[in-house]
Short mmCIF file of N, CA, C and O in Angstrom, two decimals:
data_model
loop_
_atom_site.label_atom_id
_atom_site.label_comp_id
_atom_site.label_asym_id
_atom_site.label_seq_id
_atom_site.Cartn_x
_atom_site.Cartn_y
_atom_site.Cartn_z
N UNK X 100 -84.14 -23.20 58.35
CA UNK X 100 -84.98 -22.03 58.41
C UNK X 100 -85.06 -21.42 57.01
O UNK X 100 -84.06 -20.97 56.47
N UNK X 101 -86.26 -21.40 56.39
CA UNK X 101 -86.41 -20.81 55.06
C UNK X 101 -86.08 -19.32 55.09
O UNK X 101 -86.44 -18.62 56.03
N UNK X 102 -85.39 -18.88 54.06
CA UNK X 102 -85.09 -17.45 53.95
C UNK X 102 -85.01 -17.05 52.51
O UNK X 102 -84.80 -17.88 51.62
N UNK X 103 -85.20 -15.75 52.27
CA UNK X 103 -85.10 -15.20 50.92
C UNK X 103 -84.63 -13.76 51.03
O UNK X 103 -85.04 -13.05 51.95
N UNK X 104 -83.79 -13.35 50.10
CA UNK X 104 -83.33 -11.96 50.07
C UNK X 104 -83.88 -11.29 48.82
O UNK X 104 -83.82 -11.86 47.73
N UNK X 105 -84.43 -10.09 49.00
CA UNK X 105 -84.97 -9.30 47.90
C UNK X 105 -84.31 -7.93 47.88
O UNK X 105 -83.77 -7.48 48.88
N UNK X 106 -84.42 -7.28 46.73
CA UNK X 106 -83.86 -5.95 46.56
C UNK X 106 -85.00 -5.00 46.20
O UNK X 106 -85.82 -5.31 45.33
N UNK X 107 -85.07 -3.88 46.89
CA UNK X 107 -86.09 -2.87 46.61
C UNK X 107 -85.38 -1.59 46.20
O UNK X 107 -84.45 -1.15 46.87
N UNK X 108 -85.85 -0.99 45.12
CA UNK X 108 -85.24 0.23 44.60
C UNK X 108 -86.19 1.40 44.69
O UNK X 108 -87.38 1.27 44.44
N UNK X 109 -85.65 2.55 45.07
CA UNK X 109 -86.41 3.78 45.06
C UNK X 109 -87.36 3.95 46.24
O UNK X 109 -88.20 4.84 46.22
N UNK X 110 -87.23 3.12 47.27
CA UNK X 110 -88.07 3.25 48.46
C UNK X 110 -87.15 3.58 49.65
O UNK X 110 -86.16 2.89 49.86
N UNK X 111 -87.52 4.58 50.39
CA UNK X 111 -86.72 5.01 51.53
C UNK X 111 -86.53 3.87 52.53
O UNK X 111 -87.47 3.16 52.85
N UNK X 112 -85.32 3.71 53.02
CA UNK X 112 -84.99 2.65 53.98
C UNK X 112 -85.87 2.71 55.23
O UNK X 112 -86.31 1.70 55.74
N UNK X 113 -86.15 3.90 55.70
CA UNK X 113 -86.98 4.05 56.90
C UNK X 113 -88.40 3.55 56.64
O UNK X 113 -89.03 2.96 57.51
N UNK X 114 -88.91 3.79 55.44
CA UNK X 114 -90.24 3.29 55.09
C UNK X 114 -90.23 1.77 55.06
O UNK X 114 -91.19 1.13 55.52
N UNK X 115 -89.17 1.18 54.54
CA UNK X 115 -89.08 -0.29 54.50
C UNK X 115 -89.09 -0.87 55.91
O UNK X 115 -89.69 -1.92 56.14
N UNK X 116 -88.45 -0.20 56.84
CA UNK X 116 -88.50 -0.64 58.23
C UNK X 116 -89.88 -0.47 58.83
O UNK X 116 -90.38 -1.34 59.56
N UNK X 117 -90.54 0.61 58.49
CA UNK X 117 -91.89 0.86 58.98
C UNK X 117 -92.85 -0.23 58.50
O UNK X 117 -93.75 -0.65 59.24
N UNK X 118 -92.64 -0.74 57.30
CA UNK X 118 -93.50 -1.80 56.78
C UNK X 118 -93.35 -3.07 57.61
O UNK X 118 -94.34 -3.76 57.86
N UNK X 119 -92.14 -3.38 58.05
CA UNK X 119 -91.96 -4.53 58.95
C UNK X 119 -92.77 -4.33 60.23
O UNK X 119 -93.41 -5.25 60.72
N UNK X 120 -92.73 -3.12 60.77
CA UNK X 120 -93.46 -2.82 61.99
C UNK X 120 -94.97 -2.93 61.77
O UNK X 120 -95.69 -3.44 62.62
N UNK X 121 -95.45 -2.48 60.62
CA UNK X 121 -96.87 -2.57 60.31
C UNK X 121 -97.33 -4.02 60.18
O UNK X 121 -98.50 -4.32 60.38
N UNK X 122 -96.41 -4.92 59.85
CA UNK X 122 -96.72 -6.34 59.73
C UNK X 122 -96.53 -7.08 61.05
O UNK X 122 -96.63 -8.31 61.09
N UNK X 123 -96.20 -6.36 62.12
CA UNK X 123 -96.12 -6.97 63.44
C UNK X 123 -94.73 -7.17 63.99
O UNK X 123 -94.55 -7.77 65.04
N UNK X 124 -93.71 -6.66 63.29
CA UNK X 124 -92.33 -6.81 63.76
C UNK X 124 -91.93 -5.70 64.72
O UNK X 124 -92.48 -4.61 64.69
N UNK X 125 -90.97 -6.01 65.54
CA UNK X 125 -90.42 -5.03 66.47
C UNK X 125 -88.96 -4.79 66.10
O UNK X 125 -88.19 -5.75 65.91
N UNK X 126 -88.55 -3.53 66.01
CA UNK X 126 -87.18 -3.20 65.65
C UNK X 126 -86.25 -3.58 66.79
O UNK X 126 -86.44 -3.17 67.93
N UNK X 127 -85.20 -4.35 66.47
CA UNK X 127 -84.27 -4.85 67.47
C UNK X 127 -82.92 -4.14 67.43
O UNK X 127 -82.19 -4.17 68.42
N UNK X 128 -82.54 -3.55 66.29
CA UNK X 128 -81.24 -2.90 66.16
C UNK X 128 -81.42 -1.51 65.54
O UNK X 128 -82.41 -1.24 64.87
N UNK X 129 -80.42 -0.65 65.74
CA UNK X 129 -80.46 0.71 65.22
C UNK X 129 -79.37 0.99 64.19
O UNK X 129 -79.03 2.15 63.95
N UNK X 130 -78.80 -0.05 63.61
CA UNK X 130 -77.78 0.10 62.56
C UNK X 130 -77.81 -1.15 61.70
O UNK X 130 -78.46 -2.13 62.03
N UNK X 131 -77.12 -1.09 60.57
CA UNK X 131 -77.09 -2.24 59.65
C UNK X 131 -76.44 -3.43 60.32
O UNK X 131 -75.42 -3.27 60.96
N UNK X 132 -77.00 -4.60 60.16
CA UNK X 132 -78.32 -4.86 59.59
C UNK X 132 -79.41 -4.50 60.58
O UNK X 132 -79.35 -4.87 61.75
N UNK X 133 -80.41 -3.76 60.09
CA UNK X 133 -81.58 -3.43 60.91
C UNK X 133 -82.41 -4.70 61.02
O UNK X 133 -82.80 -5.27 60.02
N UNK X 134 -82.68 -5.14 62.23
CA UNK X 134 -83.38 -6.41 62.45
C UNK X 134 -84.76 -6.11 63.04
O UNK X 134 -84.88 -5.34 63.99
N UNK X 135 -85.77 -6.75 62.46
CA UNK X 135 -87.15 -6.67 62.93
C UNK X 135 -87.62 -8.09 63.22
O UNK X 135 -87.44 -8.98 62.38
N UNK X 136 -88.22 -8.30 64.39
CA UNK X 136 -88.65 -9.65 64.78
C UNK X 136 -90.11 -9.66 65.16
O UNK X 136 -90.62 -8.73 65.78
N UNK X 137 -90.76 -10.76 64.81
CA UNK X 137 -92.10 -11.07 65.32
C UNK X 137 -92.03 -12.48 65.88
O UNK X 137 -90.98 -13.10 65.89
N UNK X 138 -93.16 -13.02 66.30
CA UNK X 138 -93.17 -14.39 66.80
C UNK X 138 -92.90 -15.41 65.70
O UNK X 138 -92.38 -16.49 65.96
N UNK X 139 -93.23 -15.05 64.44
CA UNK X 139 -93.17 -16.01 63.33
C UNK X 139 -92.06 -15.75 62.32
O UNK X 139 -91.79 -16.60 61.48
N UNK X 140 -91.43 -14.60 62.37
CA UNK X 140 -90.45 -14.27 61.34
C UNK X 140 -89.42 -13.26 61.84
O UNK X 140 -89.61 -12.61 62.85
N UNK X 141 -88.34 -13.16 61.04
CA UNK X 141 -87.30 -12.15 61.24
C UNK X 141 -87.09 -11.47 59.90
O UNK X 141 -86.95 -12.14 58.86
N UNK X 142 -87.08 -10.15 59.89
CA UNK X 142 -86.77 -9.38 58.70
C UNK X 142 -85.53 -8.53 58.96
O UNK X 142 -85.39 -7.98 60.05
N UNK X 143 -84.65 -8.48 57.97
CA UNK X 143 -83.42 -7.69 58.12
C UNK X 143 -83.25 -6.76 56.93
O UNK X 143 -83.39 -7.19 55.79
N UNK X 144 -82.98 -5.50 57.22
CA UNK X 144 -82.53 -4.58 56.17
C UNK X 144 -81.02 -4.70 56.19
O UNK X 144 -80.35 -4.19 57.08
N UNK X 145 -80.50 -5.44 55.24
CA UNK X 145 -79.10 -5.86 55.25
C UNK X 145 -78.15 -4.73 54.87
O UNK X 145 -77.16 -4.48 55.56
N UNK X 146 -78.47 -4.04 53.78
CA UNK X 146 -77.59 -2.95 53.34
C UNK X 146 -78.34 -2.05 52.36
O UNK X 146 -79.35 -2.44 51.80
N UNK X 147 -77.79 -0.86 52.17
CA UNK X 147 -78.34 0.10 51.22
C UNK X 147 -77.21 0.61 50.34
O UNK X 147 -76.12 0.92 50.84
N UNK X 148 -77.48 0.66 49.06
CA UNK X 148 -76.49 1.14 48.09
C UNK X 148 -77.15 2.22 47.23
O UNK X 148 -78.36 2.37 47.22
N UNK X 149 -76.32 2.93 46.51
CA UNK X 149 -76.82 3.89 45.54
C UNK X 149 -76.51 3.33 44.15
O UNK X 149 -75.37 2.97 43.86
N UNK X 150 -77.53 3.22 43.32
CA UNK X 150 -77.39 2.65 41.99
C UNK X 150 -77.44 3.78 40.97
O UNK X 150 -78.37 4.59 40.98
N UNK X 151 -76.44 3.85 40.11
CA UNK X 151 -76.36 4.88 39.09
C UNK X 151 -77.05 4.36 37.83
O UNK X 151 -76.59 3.41 37.20
N UNK X 152 -78.20 4.96 37.48
CA UNK X 152 -78.96 4.56 36.29
C UNK X 152 -78.39 5.25 35.06
O UNK X 152 -78.14 4.62 34.05
N UNK X 153 -78.20 6.56 35.14
CA UNK X 153 -77.51 7.34 34.12
C UNK X 153 -76.49 8.20 34.84
O UNK X 153 -76.36 8.13 36.06
N UNK X 154 -75.80 9.04 34.11
CA UNK X 154 -74.78 9.86 34.76
C UNK X 154 -75.37 10.84 35.78
O UNK X 154 -74.67 11.32 36.66
N UNK X 155 -76.67 11.13 35.67
CA UNK X 155 -77.28 12.07 36.60
C UNK X 155 -78.43 11.47 37.42
O UNK X 155 -78.90 12.09 38.36
N UNK X 156 -78.89 10.29 37.07
CA UNK X 156 -80.03 9.69 37.75
C UNK X 156 -79.56 8.56 38.66
O UNK X 156 -79.04 7.55 38.20
N UNK X 157 -79.76 8.75 39.98
CA UNK X 157 -79.35 7.76 40.97
C UNK X 157 -80.59 7.30 41.73
O UNK X 157 -81.53 8.07 41.92
N UNK X 158 -80.57 6.06 42.17
CA UNK X 158 -81.67 5.52 42.95
C UNK X 158 -81.08 4.65 44.07
O UNK X 158 -80.03 4.04 43.88
N UNK X 159 -81.77 4.65 45.22
CA UNK X 159 -81.27 3.80 46.30
C UNK X 159 -81.69 2.36 46.04
O UNK X 159 -82.69 2.09 45.38
N UNK X 160 -80.93 1.45 46.55
CA UNK X 160 -81.15 0.02 46.37
C UNK X 160 -80.96 -0.63 47.75
O UNK X 160 -79.87 -0.59 48.30
N UNK X 161 -82.04 -1.18 48.31
CA UNK X 161 -82.01 -1.72 49.66
C UNK X 161 -82.19 -3.24 49.59
O UNK X 161 -83.13 -3.73 48.96
N UNK X 162 -81.31 -3.96 50.25
CA UNK X 162 -81.36 -5.43 50.29
C UNK X 162 -82.00 -5.87 51.60
O UNK X 162 -81.57 -5.45 52.68
N UNK X 163 -83.03 -6.71 51.46
CA UNK X 163 -83.79 -7.16 52.62
C UNK X 163 -83.83 -8.68 52.66
O UNK X 163 -84.04 -9.32 51.63
N UNK X 164 -83.62 -9.23 53.85
CA UNK X 164 -83.66 -10.68 54.05
C UNK X 164 -84.86 -11.03 54.93
O UNK X 164 -85.09 -10.40 55.96
N UNK X 165 -85.61 -12.02 54.50
CA UNK X 165 -86.76 -12.53 55.23
C UNK X 165 -86.42 -13.94 55.71
O UNK X 165 -85.93 -14.75 54.94
N UNK X 166 -86.71 -14.25 56.98
CA UNK X 166 -86.48 -15.58 57.54
C UNK X 166 -87.71 -15.99 58.35
O UNK X 166 -88.24 -15.20 59.13
N UNK X 167 -88.14 -17.24 58.15
CA UNK X 167 -89.27 -17.77 58.89
C UNK X 167 -88.98 -19.22 59.27
O UNK X 167 -87.98 -19.80 58.83
N UNK X 168 -89.87 -19.80 60.04
CA UNK X 168 -89.71 -21.20 60.41
C UNK X 168 -90.32 -22.14 59.37
O UNK X 168 -89.92 -23.29 59.27
N UNK X 169 -91.29 -21.65 58.60
CA UNK X 169 -91.97 -22.48 57.61
C UNK X 169 -92.05 -21.77 56.26
O UNK X 169 -92.16 -20.55 56.21
N UNK X 170 -92.04 -22.56 55.19
CA UNK X 170 -92.14 -22.00 53.84
C UNK X 170 -93.44 -21.22 53.64
O UNK X 170 -93.45 -20.17 53.02
N UNK X 171 -94.52 -21.73 54.17
CA UNK X 171 -95.82 -21.07 54.03
C UNK X 171 -95.80 -19.68 54.64
O UNK X 171 -96.31 -18.72 54.06
N UNK X 172 -95.19 -19.56 55.81
CA UNK X 172 -95.09 -18.26 56.49
C UNK X 172 -94.22 -17.30 55.68
O UNK X 172 -94.53 -16.11 55.57
N UNK X 173 -93.14 -17.82 55.09
CA UNK X 173 -92.24 -16.99 54.27
C UNK X 173 -93.00 -16.43 53.07
O UNK X 173 -92.92 -15.22 52.78
N UNK X 174 -93.73 -17.26 52.38
CA UNK X 174 -94.49 -16.81 51.21
C UNK X 174 -95.52 -15.75 51.59
O UNK X 174 -95.69 -14.76 50.89
N UNK X 175 -96.20 -15.96 52.70
CA UNK X 175 -97.22 -15.00 53.16
C UNK X 175 -96.58 -13.67 53.57
O UNK X 175 -97.09 -12.60 53.24
N UNK X 176 -95.46 -13.73 54.28
CA UNK X 176 -94.75 -12.52 54.69
C UNK X 176 -94.30 -11.71 53.48
O UNK X 176 -94.52 -10.50 53.41
N UNK X 177 -93.69 -12.37 52.52
CA UNK X 177 -93.20 -11.67 51.33
C UNK X 177 -94.36 -11.08 50.54
O UNK X 177 -94.30 -9.94 50.07
N UNK X 178 -95.45 -11.82 50.42
CA UNK X 178 -96.64 -11.32 49.72
C UNK X 178 -97.15 -10.05 50.40
O UNK X 178 -97.39 -9.03 49.75
N UNK X 179 -97.30 -10.09 51.71
CA UNK X 179 -97.80 -8.92 52.46
C UNK X 179 -96.83 -7.75 52.40
O UNK X 179 -97.24 -6.59 52.32
N UNK X 180 -95.53 -8.04 52.42
CA UNK X 180 -94.53 -6.97 52.35
C UNK X 180 -94.55 -6.32 50.97
O UNK X 180 -94.44 -5.10 50.85
N UNK X 181 -94.70 -7.12 49.94
CA UNK X 181 -94.76 -6.56 48.57
C UNK X 181 -95.98 -5.66 48.39
O UNK X 181 -95.91 -4.66 47.67
N UNK X 182 -97.08 -5.98 49.04
CA UNK X 182 -98.26 -5.10 48.97
C UNK X 182 -97.91 -3.74 49.55
O UNK X 182 -98.27 -2.70 49.00
N UNK X 183 -97.17 -3.73 50.66
CA UNK X 183 -96.76 -2.46 51.30
C UNK X 183 -95.86 -1.64 50.39
O UNK X 183 -95.87 -0.41 50.42
N UNK X 184 -95.04 -2.30 49.57
CA UNK X 184 -94.06 -1.59 48.74
C UNK X 184 -94.58 -1.26 47.35
O UNK X 184 -93.86 -0.63 46.57
N UNK X 185 -95.80 -1.66 47.04
CA UNK X 185 -96.36 -1.38 45.71
C UNK X 185 -96.57 0.12 45.52
O UNK X 185 -97.13 0.79 46.37
N UNK X 186 -96.08 0.61 44.41
CA UNK X 186 -96.22 2.02 44.05
C UNK X 186 -97.00 2.10 42.74
O UNK X 186 -96.63 1.49 41.75
N UNK X 187 -98.09 2.85 42.78
CA UNK X 187 -98.91 2.98 41.58
C UNK X 187 -98.94 4.46 41.20
O UNK X 187 -99.35 5.31 42.00
N UNK X 188 -98.50 4.75 39.99
CA UNK X 188 -98.50 6.12 39.52
C UNK X 188 -99.89 6.58 39.12
O UNK X 188 -100.79 5.78 38.93
N UNK X 189 -100.04 7.86 39.00
CA UNK X 189 -101.38 8.33 38.60
C UNK X 189 -101.41 9.79 38.38
O UNK X 189 -100.54 10.55 38.47
#
């Protein structure tokens, strides 16, 4: 089963879960690891940490695992998930 783990910084954990739901996943658990399942994939919010950038600047760091049955589905899921997490300043 193809899988990949990515790290997202500065995005609220609840929003990351909502993005799985927007892509067709259903939340299966209410604690770490938060598991989201669809017919074609499984997404897990594995853990959340706080990363110290400077002595006063902290940012959250969330580790997410993607699992699918096929490589093509994994690439498409990650591409679509990254679109959801894109932040553009302005």
